[in-house]
Short mmCIF file of C-alpha atoms in Angstrom, two decimals:
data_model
loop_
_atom_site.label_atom_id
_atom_site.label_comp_id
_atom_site.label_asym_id
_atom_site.label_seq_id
_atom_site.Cartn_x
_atom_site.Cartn_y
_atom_site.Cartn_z
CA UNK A 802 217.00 79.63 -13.70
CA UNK A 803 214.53 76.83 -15.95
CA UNK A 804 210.92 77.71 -15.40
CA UNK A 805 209.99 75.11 -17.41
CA UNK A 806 211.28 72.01 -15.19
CA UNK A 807 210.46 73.49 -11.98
CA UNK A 808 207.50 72.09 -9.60
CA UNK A 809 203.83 73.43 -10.11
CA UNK A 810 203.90 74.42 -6.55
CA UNK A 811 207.23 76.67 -6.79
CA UNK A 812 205.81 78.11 -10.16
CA UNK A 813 202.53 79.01 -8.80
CA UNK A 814 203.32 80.90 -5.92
CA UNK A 815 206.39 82.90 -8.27
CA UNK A 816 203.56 83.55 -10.77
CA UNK A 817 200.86 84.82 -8.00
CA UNK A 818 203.31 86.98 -6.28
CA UNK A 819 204.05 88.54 -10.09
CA UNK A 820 200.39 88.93 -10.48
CA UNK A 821 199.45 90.24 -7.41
CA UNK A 822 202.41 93.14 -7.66
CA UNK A 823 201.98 94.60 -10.78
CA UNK A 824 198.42 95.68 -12.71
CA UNK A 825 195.85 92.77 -14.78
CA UNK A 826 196.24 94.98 -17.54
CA UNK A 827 200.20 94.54 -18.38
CA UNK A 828 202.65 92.33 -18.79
CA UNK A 829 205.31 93.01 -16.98
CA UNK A 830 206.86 92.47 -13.35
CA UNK A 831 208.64 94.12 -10.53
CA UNK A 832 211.95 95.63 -11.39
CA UNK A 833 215.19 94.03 -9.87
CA UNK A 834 215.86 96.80 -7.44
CA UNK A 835 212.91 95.76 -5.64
CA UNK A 836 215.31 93.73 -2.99
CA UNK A 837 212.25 93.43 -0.67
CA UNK A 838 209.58 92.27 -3.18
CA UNK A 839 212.13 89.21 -4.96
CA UNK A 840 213.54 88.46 -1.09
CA UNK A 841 209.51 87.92 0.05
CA UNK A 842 209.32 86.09 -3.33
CA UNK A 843 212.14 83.74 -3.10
CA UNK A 844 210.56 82.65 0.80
CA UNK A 845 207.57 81.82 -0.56
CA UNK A 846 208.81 79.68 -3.18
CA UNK A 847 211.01 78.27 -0.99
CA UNK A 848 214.41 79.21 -2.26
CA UNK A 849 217.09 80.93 -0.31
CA UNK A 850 217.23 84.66 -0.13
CA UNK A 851 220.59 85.08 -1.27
CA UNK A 852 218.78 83.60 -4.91
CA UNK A 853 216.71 86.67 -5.22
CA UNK A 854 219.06 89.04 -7.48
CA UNK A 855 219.03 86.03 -9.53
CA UNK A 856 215.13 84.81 -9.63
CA UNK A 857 214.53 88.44 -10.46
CA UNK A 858 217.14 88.36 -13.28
CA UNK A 859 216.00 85.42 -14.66
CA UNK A 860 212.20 86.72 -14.27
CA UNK A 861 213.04 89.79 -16.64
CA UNK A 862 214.90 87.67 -18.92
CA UNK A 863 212.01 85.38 -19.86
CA UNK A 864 209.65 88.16 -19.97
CA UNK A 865 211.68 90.04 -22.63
CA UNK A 866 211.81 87.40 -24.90
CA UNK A 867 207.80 87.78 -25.05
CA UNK A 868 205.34 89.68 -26.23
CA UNK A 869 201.58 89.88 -25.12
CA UNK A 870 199.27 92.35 -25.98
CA UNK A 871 196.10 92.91 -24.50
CA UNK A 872 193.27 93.35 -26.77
CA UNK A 873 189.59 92.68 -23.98
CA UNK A 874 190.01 93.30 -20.68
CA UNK A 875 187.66 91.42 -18.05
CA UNK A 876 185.58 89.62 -17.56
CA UNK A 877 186.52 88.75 -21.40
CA UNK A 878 190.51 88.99 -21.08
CA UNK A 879 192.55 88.46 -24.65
CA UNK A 880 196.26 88.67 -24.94
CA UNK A 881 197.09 88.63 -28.35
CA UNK A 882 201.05 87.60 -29.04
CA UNK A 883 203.32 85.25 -31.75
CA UNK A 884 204.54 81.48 -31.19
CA UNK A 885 206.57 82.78 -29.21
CA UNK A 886 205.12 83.98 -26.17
CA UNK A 887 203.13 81.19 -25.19
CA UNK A 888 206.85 78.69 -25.37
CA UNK A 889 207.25 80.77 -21.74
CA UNK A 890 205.73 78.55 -19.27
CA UNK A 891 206.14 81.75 -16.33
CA UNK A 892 203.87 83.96 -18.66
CA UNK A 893 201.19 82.18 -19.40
CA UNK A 894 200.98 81.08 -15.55
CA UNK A 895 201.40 84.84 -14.17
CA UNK A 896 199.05 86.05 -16.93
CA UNK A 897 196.66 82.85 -15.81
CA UNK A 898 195.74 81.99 -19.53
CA UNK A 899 193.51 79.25 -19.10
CA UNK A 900 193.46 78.53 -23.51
CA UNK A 901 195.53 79.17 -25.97
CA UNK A 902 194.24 79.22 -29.56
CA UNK A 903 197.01 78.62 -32.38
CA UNK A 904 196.51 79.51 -35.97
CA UNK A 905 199.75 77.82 -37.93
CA UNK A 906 199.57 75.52 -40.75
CA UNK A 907 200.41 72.28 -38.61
CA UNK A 908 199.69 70.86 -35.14
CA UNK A 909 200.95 72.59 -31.98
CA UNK A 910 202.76 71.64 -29.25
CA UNK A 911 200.12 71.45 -26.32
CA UNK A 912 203.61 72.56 -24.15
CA UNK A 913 201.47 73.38 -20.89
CA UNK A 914 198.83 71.06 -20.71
CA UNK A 915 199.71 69.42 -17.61
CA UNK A 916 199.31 72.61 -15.43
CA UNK A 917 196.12 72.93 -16.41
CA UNK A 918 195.69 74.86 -19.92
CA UNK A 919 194.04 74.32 -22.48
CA UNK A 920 194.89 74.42 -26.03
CA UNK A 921 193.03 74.76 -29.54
CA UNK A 922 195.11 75.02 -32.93
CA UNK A 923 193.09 75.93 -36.12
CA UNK A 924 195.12 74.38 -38.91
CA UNK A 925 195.22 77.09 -41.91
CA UNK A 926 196.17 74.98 -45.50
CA UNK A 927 194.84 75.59 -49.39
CA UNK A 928 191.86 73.78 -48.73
CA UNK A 929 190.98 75.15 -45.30
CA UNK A 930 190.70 78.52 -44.42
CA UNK A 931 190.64 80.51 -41.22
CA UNK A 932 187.19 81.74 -42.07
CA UNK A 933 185.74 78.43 -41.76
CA UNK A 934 187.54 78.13 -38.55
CA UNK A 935 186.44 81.50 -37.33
CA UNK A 936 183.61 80.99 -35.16
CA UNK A 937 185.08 77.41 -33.39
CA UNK A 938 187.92 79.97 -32.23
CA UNK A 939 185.85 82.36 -30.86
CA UNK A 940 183.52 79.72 -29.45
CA UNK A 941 187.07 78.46 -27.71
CA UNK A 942 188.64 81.48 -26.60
CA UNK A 943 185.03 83.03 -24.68
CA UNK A 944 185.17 79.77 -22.89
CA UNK A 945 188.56 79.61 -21.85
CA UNK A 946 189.32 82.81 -20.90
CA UNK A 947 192.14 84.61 -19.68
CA UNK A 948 193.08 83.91 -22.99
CA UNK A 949 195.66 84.12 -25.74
CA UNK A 950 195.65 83.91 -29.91
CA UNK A 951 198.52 83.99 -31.33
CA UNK A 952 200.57 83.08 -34.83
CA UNK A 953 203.38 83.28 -36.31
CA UNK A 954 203.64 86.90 -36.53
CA UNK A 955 200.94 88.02 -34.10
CA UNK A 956 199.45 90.69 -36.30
CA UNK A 957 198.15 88.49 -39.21
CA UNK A 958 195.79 85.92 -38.59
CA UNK A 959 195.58 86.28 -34.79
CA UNK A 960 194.84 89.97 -35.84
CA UNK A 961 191.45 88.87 -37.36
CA UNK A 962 190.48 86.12 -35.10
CA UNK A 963 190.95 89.03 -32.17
CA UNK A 964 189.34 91.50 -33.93
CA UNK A 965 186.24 88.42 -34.66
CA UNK A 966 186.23 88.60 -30.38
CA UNK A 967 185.54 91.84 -30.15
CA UNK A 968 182.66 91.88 -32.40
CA UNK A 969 181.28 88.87 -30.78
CA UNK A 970 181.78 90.32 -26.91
CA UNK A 971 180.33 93.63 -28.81
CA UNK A 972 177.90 92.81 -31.20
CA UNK A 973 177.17 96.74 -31.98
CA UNK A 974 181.29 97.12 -32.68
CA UNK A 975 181.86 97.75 -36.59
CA UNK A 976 184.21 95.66 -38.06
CA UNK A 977 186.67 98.84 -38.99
CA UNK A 978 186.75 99.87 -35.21
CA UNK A 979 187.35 96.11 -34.06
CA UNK A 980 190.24 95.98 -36.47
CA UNK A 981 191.46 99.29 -35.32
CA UNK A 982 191.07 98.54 -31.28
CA UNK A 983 193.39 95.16 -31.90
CA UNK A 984 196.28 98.07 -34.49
CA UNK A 985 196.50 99.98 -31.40
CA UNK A 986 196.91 97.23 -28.60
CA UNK A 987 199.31 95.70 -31.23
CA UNK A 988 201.16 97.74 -33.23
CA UNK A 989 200.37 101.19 -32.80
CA UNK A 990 200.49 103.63 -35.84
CA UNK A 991 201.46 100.54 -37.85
CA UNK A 992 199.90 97.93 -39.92
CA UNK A 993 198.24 94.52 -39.50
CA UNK A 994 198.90 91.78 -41.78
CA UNK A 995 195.43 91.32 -43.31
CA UNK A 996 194.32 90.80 -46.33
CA UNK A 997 191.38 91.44 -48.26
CA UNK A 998 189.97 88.27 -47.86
CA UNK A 999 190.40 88.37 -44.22
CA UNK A 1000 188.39 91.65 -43.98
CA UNK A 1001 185.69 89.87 -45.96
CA UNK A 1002 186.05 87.16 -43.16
CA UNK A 1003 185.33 89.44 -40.74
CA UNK A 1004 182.50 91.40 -42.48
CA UNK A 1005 180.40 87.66 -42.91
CA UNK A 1006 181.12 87.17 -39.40
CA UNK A 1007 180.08 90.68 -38.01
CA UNK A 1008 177.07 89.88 -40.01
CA UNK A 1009 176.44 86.85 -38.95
CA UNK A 1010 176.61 88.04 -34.93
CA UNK A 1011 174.11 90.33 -35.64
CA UNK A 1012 171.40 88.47 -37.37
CA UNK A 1013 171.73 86.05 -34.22
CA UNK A 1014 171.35 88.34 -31.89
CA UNK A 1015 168.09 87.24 -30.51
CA UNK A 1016 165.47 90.79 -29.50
CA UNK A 1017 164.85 91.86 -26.50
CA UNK A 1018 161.94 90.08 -24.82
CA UNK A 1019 158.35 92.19 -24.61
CA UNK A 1020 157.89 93.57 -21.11
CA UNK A 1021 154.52 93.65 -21.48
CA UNK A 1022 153.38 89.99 -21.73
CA UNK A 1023 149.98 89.30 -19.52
CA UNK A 1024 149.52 93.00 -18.87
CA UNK A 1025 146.87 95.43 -20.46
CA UNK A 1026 148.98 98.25 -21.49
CA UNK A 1027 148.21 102.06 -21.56
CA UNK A 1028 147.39 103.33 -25.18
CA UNK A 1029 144.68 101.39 -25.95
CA UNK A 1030 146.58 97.93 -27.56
CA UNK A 1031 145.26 94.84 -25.12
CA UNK A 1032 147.96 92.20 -24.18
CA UNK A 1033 147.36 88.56 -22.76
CA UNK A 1034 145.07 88.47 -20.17
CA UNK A 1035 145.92 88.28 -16.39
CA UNK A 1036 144.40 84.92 -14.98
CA UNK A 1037 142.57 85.50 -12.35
CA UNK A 1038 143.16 86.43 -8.91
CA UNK A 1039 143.94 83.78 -6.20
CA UNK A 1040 143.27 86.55 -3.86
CA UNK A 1041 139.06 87.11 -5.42
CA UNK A 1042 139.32 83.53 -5.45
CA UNK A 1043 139.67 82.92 -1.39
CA UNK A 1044 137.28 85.65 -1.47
CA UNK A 1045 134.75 84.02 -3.27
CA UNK A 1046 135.09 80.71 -1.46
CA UNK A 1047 134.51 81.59 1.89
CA UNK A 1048 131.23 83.64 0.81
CA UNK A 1049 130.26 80.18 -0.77
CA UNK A 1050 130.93 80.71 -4.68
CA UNK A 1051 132.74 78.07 -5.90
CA UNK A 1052 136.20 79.13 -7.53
CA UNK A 1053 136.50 80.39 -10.41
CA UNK A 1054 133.53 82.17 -10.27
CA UNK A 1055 131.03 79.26 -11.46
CA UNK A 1056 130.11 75.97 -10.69
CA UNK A 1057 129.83 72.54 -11.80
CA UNK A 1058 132.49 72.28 -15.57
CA UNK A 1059 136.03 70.80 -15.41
CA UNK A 1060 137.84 71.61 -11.95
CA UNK A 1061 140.99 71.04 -13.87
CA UNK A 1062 140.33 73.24 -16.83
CA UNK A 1063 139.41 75.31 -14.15
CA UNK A 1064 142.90 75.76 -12.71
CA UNK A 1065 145.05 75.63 -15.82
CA UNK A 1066 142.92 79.30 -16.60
CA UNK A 1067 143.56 80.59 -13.96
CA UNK A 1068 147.30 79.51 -14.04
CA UNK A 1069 147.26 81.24 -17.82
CA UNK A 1070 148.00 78.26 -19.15
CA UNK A 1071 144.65 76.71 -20.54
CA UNK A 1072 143.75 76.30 -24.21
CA UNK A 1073 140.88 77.80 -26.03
CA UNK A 1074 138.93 74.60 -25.41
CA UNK A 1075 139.05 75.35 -21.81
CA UNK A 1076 138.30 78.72 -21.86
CA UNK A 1077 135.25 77.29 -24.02
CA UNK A 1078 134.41 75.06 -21.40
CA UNK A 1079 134.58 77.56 -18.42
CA UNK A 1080 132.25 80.13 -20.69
CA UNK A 1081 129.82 77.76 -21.05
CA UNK A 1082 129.31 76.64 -17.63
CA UNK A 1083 126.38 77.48 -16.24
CA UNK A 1084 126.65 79.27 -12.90
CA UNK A 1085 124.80 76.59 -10.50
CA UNK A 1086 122.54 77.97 -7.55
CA UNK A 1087 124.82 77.65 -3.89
CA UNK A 1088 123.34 77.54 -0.31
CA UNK A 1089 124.65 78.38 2.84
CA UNK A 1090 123.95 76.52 6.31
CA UNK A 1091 123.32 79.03 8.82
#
């Protein structure tokens, strides 16, 4: 059985009943043997059940021609994987990759476009390097995810661009341990394919992430803190304020001055001239009717 040719519809409902049977975090699907699971399958993508030996046949052969590795789990899923894998139109609808970011040395194939993903290929040649590339793929891939990287190998340049991820969804992550998270999703106790110039890459870009980090925001703005330091002062209270009018002070505890001025104070938002101007107001005498 052709996954590639069949409808949307038919390749949907294989790829959610594949999804929803086994767990996010592998790649794989039910075995054969599972008569009941493939029958249920085959119904619901409206084939006869006398096809389902052969849908799940057909399932296991595509899926052992790839390879995906997952490297981020959600919310910030990344598969990592070669050319390969992403040439199998079943996977990369039962994984639900929404982009797939390329590193080759030449334009790729957008092969899935018309169901709905997405595709970004960073073109690697003598006068432009991956490290210039670096951040626009990680910029892609946080945007699009479920998502794959891949290359030709998938432990060389997708290695470092995965790695890059990590750091950025970790900004704390060293650059050694984001390297070794993406050797152990990928190849184990073997090696990547990265040079030293790639670990420089990644180095400038771990450094980068963390100068543009921005600090966490003071939690004491417009409060008087304990300790003795003084912070922005609270405008007054709307509540004194009601007060005040209905024993006959005018708000804001003075009269006559600029009403306005008056009210951007006491909103916090007034300039110096305008605390200026409600300072030097003189308080003006008030009489009630009885």
């Amino acid at each position: 059985m052709e996954f590639d040719y069949v409808p949307f519809e038919t390749l949907h409902s294989l790829a959610s009943a594949i999804r929803a049977a086994t767990d996010d975090d592998t790649f794989s699907a039910p075995p054969p043997f599972f008569s009941g699971f493939w029958e249920g399958t085959t119904k619901s993508c409206g084939l006869s059940k006398d096809d389902a030996l052969e849908l799940a046949e057909a399932v296991h052969a595509d899926f052992s021609s790839r390879e995906f590795h997952l490297v981020s789990k959600k919310p910030r899923t990344l598969w990592i994987g070669d050319l390969c894998c992403t040439e199998s139109r079943l996977a990369v609808q039962t994984l639900g990759i929404k982009g797939v970011c390329t590193i080759a040395s030449h334009g790729i194939d957008e092969l899935w476009a018309a169901d709905g993903v997405r595709y970004m290929t960073a073109i690697v040649t003598p006068t432009s390097s991956l490290s210039e590339q670096l951040e626009a793929c990680i910029s892609f891939l946080d945007s699009h995810t479920p998502a794959v990287v891949c290359c030709s190998s998938g432990i060389g340049a997708s290695a470092l661009v995965a790695a890059a991820f990590l750091i950025h969804s970790q900004p704390s992550l060293e650059p050694a341990k984001a390297i070794e998270a993406v050797r152990q999703a990928t190849v184990g106790g073997g090696r990547l394919d990265l040079s030293e110039e790639d670990l420089g890459a990644l180095q400038r870009f771990a450094t980068s992430v963390a100068t543009s980090t921005p600090p966490a925001a003071p939690s004491n703005l417009g409060v008087t803190p304990t300790g003795g330091s003084i912070g922005r002062p609270l405008p007054p209270s709307p509540v004194a304020d009601k007060k005040a009018t209905k024993e006959g002070v005018p708000r804001g505890g003075g009269g006559g001055g600029d009403d306005s001025a008056r009210k951007r104070a006491r909103r916090g938002i007034g300039t110096e001239l305008t605390q200026e101007m409600l300072h030097c107001t003189e308080p003006s005498s008030t009489t009630s009717s009885l």
